[in-house]
mmCIF file of C-alpha atoms in Angstrom:
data_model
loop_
_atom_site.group_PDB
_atom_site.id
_atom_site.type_symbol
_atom_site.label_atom_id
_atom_site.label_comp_id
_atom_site.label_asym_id
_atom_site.label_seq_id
_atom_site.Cartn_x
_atom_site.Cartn_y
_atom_site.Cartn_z
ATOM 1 C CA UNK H 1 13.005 -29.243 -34.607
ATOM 2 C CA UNK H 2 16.372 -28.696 -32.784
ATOM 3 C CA UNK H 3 19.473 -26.538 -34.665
ATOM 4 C CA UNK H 4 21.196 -30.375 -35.230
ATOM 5 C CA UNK H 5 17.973 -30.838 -37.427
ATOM 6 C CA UNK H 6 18.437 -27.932 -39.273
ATOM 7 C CA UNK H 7 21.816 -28.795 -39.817
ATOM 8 C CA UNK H 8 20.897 -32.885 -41.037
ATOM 9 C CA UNK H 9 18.612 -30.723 -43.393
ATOM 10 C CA UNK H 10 21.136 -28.495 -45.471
ATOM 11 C CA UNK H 11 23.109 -31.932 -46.836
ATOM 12 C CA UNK H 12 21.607 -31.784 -50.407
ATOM 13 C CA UNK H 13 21.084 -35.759 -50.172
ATOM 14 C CA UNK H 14 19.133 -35.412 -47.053
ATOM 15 C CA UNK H 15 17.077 -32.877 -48.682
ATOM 16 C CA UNK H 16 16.763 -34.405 -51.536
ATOM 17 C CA UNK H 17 15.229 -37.481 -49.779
ATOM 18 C CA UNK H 18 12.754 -35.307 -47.972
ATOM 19 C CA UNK H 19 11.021 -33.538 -50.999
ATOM 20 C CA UNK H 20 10.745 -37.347 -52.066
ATOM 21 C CA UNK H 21 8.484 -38.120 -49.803
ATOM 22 C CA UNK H 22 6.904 -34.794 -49.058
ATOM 23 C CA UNK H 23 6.089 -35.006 -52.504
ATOM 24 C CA UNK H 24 4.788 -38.576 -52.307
ATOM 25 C CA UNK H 25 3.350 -38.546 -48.989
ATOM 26 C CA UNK H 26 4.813 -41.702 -48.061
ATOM 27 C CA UNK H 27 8.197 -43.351 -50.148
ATOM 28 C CA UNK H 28 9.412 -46.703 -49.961
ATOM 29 C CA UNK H 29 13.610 -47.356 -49.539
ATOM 30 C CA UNK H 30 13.135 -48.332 -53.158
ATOM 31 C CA UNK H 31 11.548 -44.886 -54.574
ATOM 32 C CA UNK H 32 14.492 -43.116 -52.798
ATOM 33 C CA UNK H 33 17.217 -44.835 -54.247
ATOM 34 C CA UNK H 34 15.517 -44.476 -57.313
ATOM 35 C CA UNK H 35 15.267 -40.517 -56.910
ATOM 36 C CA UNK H 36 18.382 -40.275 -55.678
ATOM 37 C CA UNK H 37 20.080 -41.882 -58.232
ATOM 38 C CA UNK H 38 23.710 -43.020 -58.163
ATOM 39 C CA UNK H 39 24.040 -42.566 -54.125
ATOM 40 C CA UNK H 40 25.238 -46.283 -52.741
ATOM 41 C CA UNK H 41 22.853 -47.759 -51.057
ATOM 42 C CA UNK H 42 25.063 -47.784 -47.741
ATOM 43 C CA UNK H 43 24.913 -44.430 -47.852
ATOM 44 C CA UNK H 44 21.171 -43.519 -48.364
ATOM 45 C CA UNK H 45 20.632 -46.035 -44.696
ATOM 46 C CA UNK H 46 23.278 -43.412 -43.314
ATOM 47 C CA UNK H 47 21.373 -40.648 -44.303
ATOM 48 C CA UNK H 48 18.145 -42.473 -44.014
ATOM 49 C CA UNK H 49 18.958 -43.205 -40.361
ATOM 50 C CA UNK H 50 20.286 -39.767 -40.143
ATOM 51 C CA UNK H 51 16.421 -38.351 -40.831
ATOM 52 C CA UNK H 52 14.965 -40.923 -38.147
ATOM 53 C CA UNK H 53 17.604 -39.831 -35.202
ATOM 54 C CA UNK H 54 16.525 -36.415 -35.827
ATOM 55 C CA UNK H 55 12.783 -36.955 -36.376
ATOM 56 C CA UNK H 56 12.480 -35.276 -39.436
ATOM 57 C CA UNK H 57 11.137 -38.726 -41.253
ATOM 58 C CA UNK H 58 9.806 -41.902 -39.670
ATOM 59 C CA UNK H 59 8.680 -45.416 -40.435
ATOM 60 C CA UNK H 60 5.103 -45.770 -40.738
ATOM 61 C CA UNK H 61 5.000 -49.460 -42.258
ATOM 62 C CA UNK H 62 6.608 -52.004 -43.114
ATOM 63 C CA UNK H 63 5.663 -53.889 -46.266
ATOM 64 C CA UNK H 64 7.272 -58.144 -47.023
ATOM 65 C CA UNK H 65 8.720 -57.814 -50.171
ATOM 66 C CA UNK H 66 10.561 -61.103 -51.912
ATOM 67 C CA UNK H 67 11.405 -62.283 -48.301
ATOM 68 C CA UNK H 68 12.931 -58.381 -47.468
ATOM 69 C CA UNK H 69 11.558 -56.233 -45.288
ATOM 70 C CA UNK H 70 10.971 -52.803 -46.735
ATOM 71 C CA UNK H 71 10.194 -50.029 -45.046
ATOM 72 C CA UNK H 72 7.739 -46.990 -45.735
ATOM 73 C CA UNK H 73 8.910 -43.753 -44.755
ATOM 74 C CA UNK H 74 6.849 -40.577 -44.260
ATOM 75 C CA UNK H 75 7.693 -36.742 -42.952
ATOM 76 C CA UNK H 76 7.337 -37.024 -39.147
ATOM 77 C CA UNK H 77 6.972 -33.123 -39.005
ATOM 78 C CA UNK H 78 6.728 -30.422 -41.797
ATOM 79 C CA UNK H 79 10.629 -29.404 -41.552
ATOM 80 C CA UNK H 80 10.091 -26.696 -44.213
ATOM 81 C CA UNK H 81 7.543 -25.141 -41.929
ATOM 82 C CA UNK H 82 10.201 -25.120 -38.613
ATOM 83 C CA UNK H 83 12.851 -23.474 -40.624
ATOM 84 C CA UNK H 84 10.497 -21.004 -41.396
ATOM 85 C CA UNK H 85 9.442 -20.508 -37.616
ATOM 86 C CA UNK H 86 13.248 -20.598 -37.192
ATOM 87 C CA UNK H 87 14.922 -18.768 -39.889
ATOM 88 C CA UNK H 88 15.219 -15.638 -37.756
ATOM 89 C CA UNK H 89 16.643 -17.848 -35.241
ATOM 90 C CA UNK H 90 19.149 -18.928 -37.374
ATOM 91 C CA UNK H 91 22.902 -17.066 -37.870
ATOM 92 C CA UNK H 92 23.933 -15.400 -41.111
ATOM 93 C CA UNK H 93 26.104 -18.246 -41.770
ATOM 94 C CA UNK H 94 23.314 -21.368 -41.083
ATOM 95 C CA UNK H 95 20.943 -19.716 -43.682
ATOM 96 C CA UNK H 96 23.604 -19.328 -46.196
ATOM 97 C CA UNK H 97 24.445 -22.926 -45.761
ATOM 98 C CA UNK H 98 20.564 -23.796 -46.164
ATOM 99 C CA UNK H 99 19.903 -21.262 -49.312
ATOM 100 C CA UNK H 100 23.622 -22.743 -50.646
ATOM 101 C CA UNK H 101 21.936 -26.475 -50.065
ATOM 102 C CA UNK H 102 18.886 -25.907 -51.880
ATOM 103 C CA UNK H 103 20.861 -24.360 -54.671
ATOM 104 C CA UNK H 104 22.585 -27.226 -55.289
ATOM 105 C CA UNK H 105 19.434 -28.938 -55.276
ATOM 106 C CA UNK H 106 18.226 -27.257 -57.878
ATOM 107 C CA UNK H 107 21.744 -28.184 -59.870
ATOM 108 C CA UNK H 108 20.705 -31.403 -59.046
ATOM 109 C CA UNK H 109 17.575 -31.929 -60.366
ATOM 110 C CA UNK H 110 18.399 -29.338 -63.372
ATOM 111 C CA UNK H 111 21.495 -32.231 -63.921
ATOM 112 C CA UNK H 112 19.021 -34.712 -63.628
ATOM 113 C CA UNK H 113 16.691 -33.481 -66.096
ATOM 114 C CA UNK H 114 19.355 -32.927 -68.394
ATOM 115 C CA UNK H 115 21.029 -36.651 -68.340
ATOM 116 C CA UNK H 116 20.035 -38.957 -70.834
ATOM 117 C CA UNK H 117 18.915 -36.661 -73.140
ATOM 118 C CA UNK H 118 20.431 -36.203 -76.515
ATOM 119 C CA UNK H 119 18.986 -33.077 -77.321
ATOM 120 C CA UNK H 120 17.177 -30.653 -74.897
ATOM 121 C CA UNK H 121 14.517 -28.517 -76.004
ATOM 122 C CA UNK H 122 13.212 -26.086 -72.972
ATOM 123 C CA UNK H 123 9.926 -25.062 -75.011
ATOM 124 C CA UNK H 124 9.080 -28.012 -75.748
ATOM 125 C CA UNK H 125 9.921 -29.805 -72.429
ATOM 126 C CA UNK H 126 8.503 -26.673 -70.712
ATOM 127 C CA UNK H 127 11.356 -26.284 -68.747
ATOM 128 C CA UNK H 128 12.856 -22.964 -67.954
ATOM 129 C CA UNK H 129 14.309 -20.363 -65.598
ATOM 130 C CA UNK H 130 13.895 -16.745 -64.967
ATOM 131 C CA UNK H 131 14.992 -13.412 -63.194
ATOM 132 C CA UNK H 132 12.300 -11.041 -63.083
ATOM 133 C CA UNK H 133 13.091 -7.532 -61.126
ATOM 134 C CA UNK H 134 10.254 -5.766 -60.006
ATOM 135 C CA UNK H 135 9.492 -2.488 -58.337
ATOM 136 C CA UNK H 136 7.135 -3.650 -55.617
ATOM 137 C CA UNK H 137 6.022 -2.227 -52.032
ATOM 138 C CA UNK H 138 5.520 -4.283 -49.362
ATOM 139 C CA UNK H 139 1.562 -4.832 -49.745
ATOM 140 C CA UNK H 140 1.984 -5.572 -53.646
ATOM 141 C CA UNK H 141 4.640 -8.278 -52.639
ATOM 142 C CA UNK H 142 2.659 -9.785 -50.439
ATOM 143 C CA UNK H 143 -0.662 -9.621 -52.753
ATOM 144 C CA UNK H 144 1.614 -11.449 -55.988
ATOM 145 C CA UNK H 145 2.807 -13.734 -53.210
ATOM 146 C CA UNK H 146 -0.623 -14.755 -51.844
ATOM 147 C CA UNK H 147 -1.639 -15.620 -55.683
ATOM 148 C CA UNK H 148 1.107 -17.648 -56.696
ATOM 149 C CA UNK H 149 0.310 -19.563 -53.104
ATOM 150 C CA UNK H 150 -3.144 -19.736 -54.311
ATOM 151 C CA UNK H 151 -2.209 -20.671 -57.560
ATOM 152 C CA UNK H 152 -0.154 -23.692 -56.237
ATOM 153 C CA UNK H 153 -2.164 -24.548 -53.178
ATOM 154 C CA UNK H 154 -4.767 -25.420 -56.229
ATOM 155 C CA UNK H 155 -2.466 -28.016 -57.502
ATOM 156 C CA UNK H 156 -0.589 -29.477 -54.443
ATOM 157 C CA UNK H 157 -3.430 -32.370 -54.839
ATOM 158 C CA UNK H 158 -3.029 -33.463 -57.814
ATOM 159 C CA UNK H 159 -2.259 -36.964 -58.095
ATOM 160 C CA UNK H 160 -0.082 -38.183 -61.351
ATOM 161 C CA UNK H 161 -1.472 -39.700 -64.763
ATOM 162 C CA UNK H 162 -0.481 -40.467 -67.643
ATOM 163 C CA UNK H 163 -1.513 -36.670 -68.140
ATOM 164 C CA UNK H 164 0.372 -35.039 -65.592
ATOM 165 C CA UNK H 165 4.224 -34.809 -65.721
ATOM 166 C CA UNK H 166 6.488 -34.015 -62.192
ATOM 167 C CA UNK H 167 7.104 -30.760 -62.512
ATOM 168 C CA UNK H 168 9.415 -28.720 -59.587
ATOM 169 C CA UNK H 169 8.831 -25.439 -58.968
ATOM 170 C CA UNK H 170 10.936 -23.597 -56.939
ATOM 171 C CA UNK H 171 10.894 -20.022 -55.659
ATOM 172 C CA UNK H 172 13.384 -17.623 -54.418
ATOM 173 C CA UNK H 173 12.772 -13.754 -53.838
ATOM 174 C CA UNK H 174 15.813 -11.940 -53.013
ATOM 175 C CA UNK H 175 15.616 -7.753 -51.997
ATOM 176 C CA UNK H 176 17.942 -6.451 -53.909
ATOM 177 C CA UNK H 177 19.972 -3.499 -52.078
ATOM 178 C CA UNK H 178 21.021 -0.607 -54.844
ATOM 179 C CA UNK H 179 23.020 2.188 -53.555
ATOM 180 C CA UNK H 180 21.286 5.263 -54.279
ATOM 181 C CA UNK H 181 23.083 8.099 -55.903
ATOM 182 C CA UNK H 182 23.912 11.453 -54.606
ATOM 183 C CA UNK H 183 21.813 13.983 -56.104
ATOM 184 C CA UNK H 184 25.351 15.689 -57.511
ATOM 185 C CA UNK H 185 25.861 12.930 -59.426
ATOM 186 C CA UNK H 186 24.657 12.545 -63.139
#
């Protein structure tokens, strides 16, 4: 994936449209609008289109539908994978336009969540968010790392029910730089 990728990648819409069908596997035009919500259809073909010219997405049927041609859209490449092969690759300021973009995806599907409810009850929804600090070294990073992976890798497979609910769950692990104290100090 070239840097002009990248860059298609850190508009929250694009984004947005991507998890769709990385979540899915495969999405119809149809399923995106409907996940995207109150974007006008002219613009979800621009960004649509934008996702094909880059080759981050690509048609991989077409189904007749009412006399309309609809097309099925899958990930042409794991993007989520590049930017990690690419991240050091990357300036200061084109990761802090991808970590701002996924941040306001999050906004987005917290807003979503959050419309057209009356009341919101984040126990009973199971619904939350949380800072945890911890004290870690390198190898016990890594270990809690490789078992939440695990824990998830478990699930990715899952297919939905009348059970199963879409649940997001998103991850972000920040150092967190203290400035140490002079020993004079008290």
């Amino acid at each position: 994936m070239n840097t002009e990728a990248l860059k298609s990648m850190m508009n929250p819409i694009r984004l947005k449209i991507v998890q769709e069908i990385s979540l899915k596997g495969t999405a119809t035009t149809k399923e995106i609008a409907q996940i995207c919500g109150d974007i006008p259809q002219a613009t979800l073909y621009r960004h649509l289109n934008a996702l094909l010219k880059q080759n981050i997405i690509e048609v991989v049927s077409e189904n007749q539908v009412r006399g309309i041609l609809e097309k099925v859209y899958a990930i042409k490449e794991n993007p989520q994978e590049d930017i990690d092969k690419r991240v050091n690759e990357l300036s200061k300021q084109e990761v802090t336009e991808l970590f701002t973009q996924f941040i306001i995806s999050l906004l987005s599907d917290f807003e979503h969540y959050m419309s057209g409810k009356k009341s919101i009850n984040i126990i009973e929804d199971k619904a939350g968010f949380r800072s945890y600090p911890l004290f870690l070294t390198d190898d016990e990073f890594m270990e809690m790392m490789g078992e939440i992976h695990e824990s998830i890798q478990k699930r990715l497979e899952n297919k939905p029910s009348s059970d199963r609910k879409l649940r997001k769950l998103s991850t972000i692990t920040i150092p967190y730089h203290q400035k140490r104290r002079n020993n004079n100090e008290s």
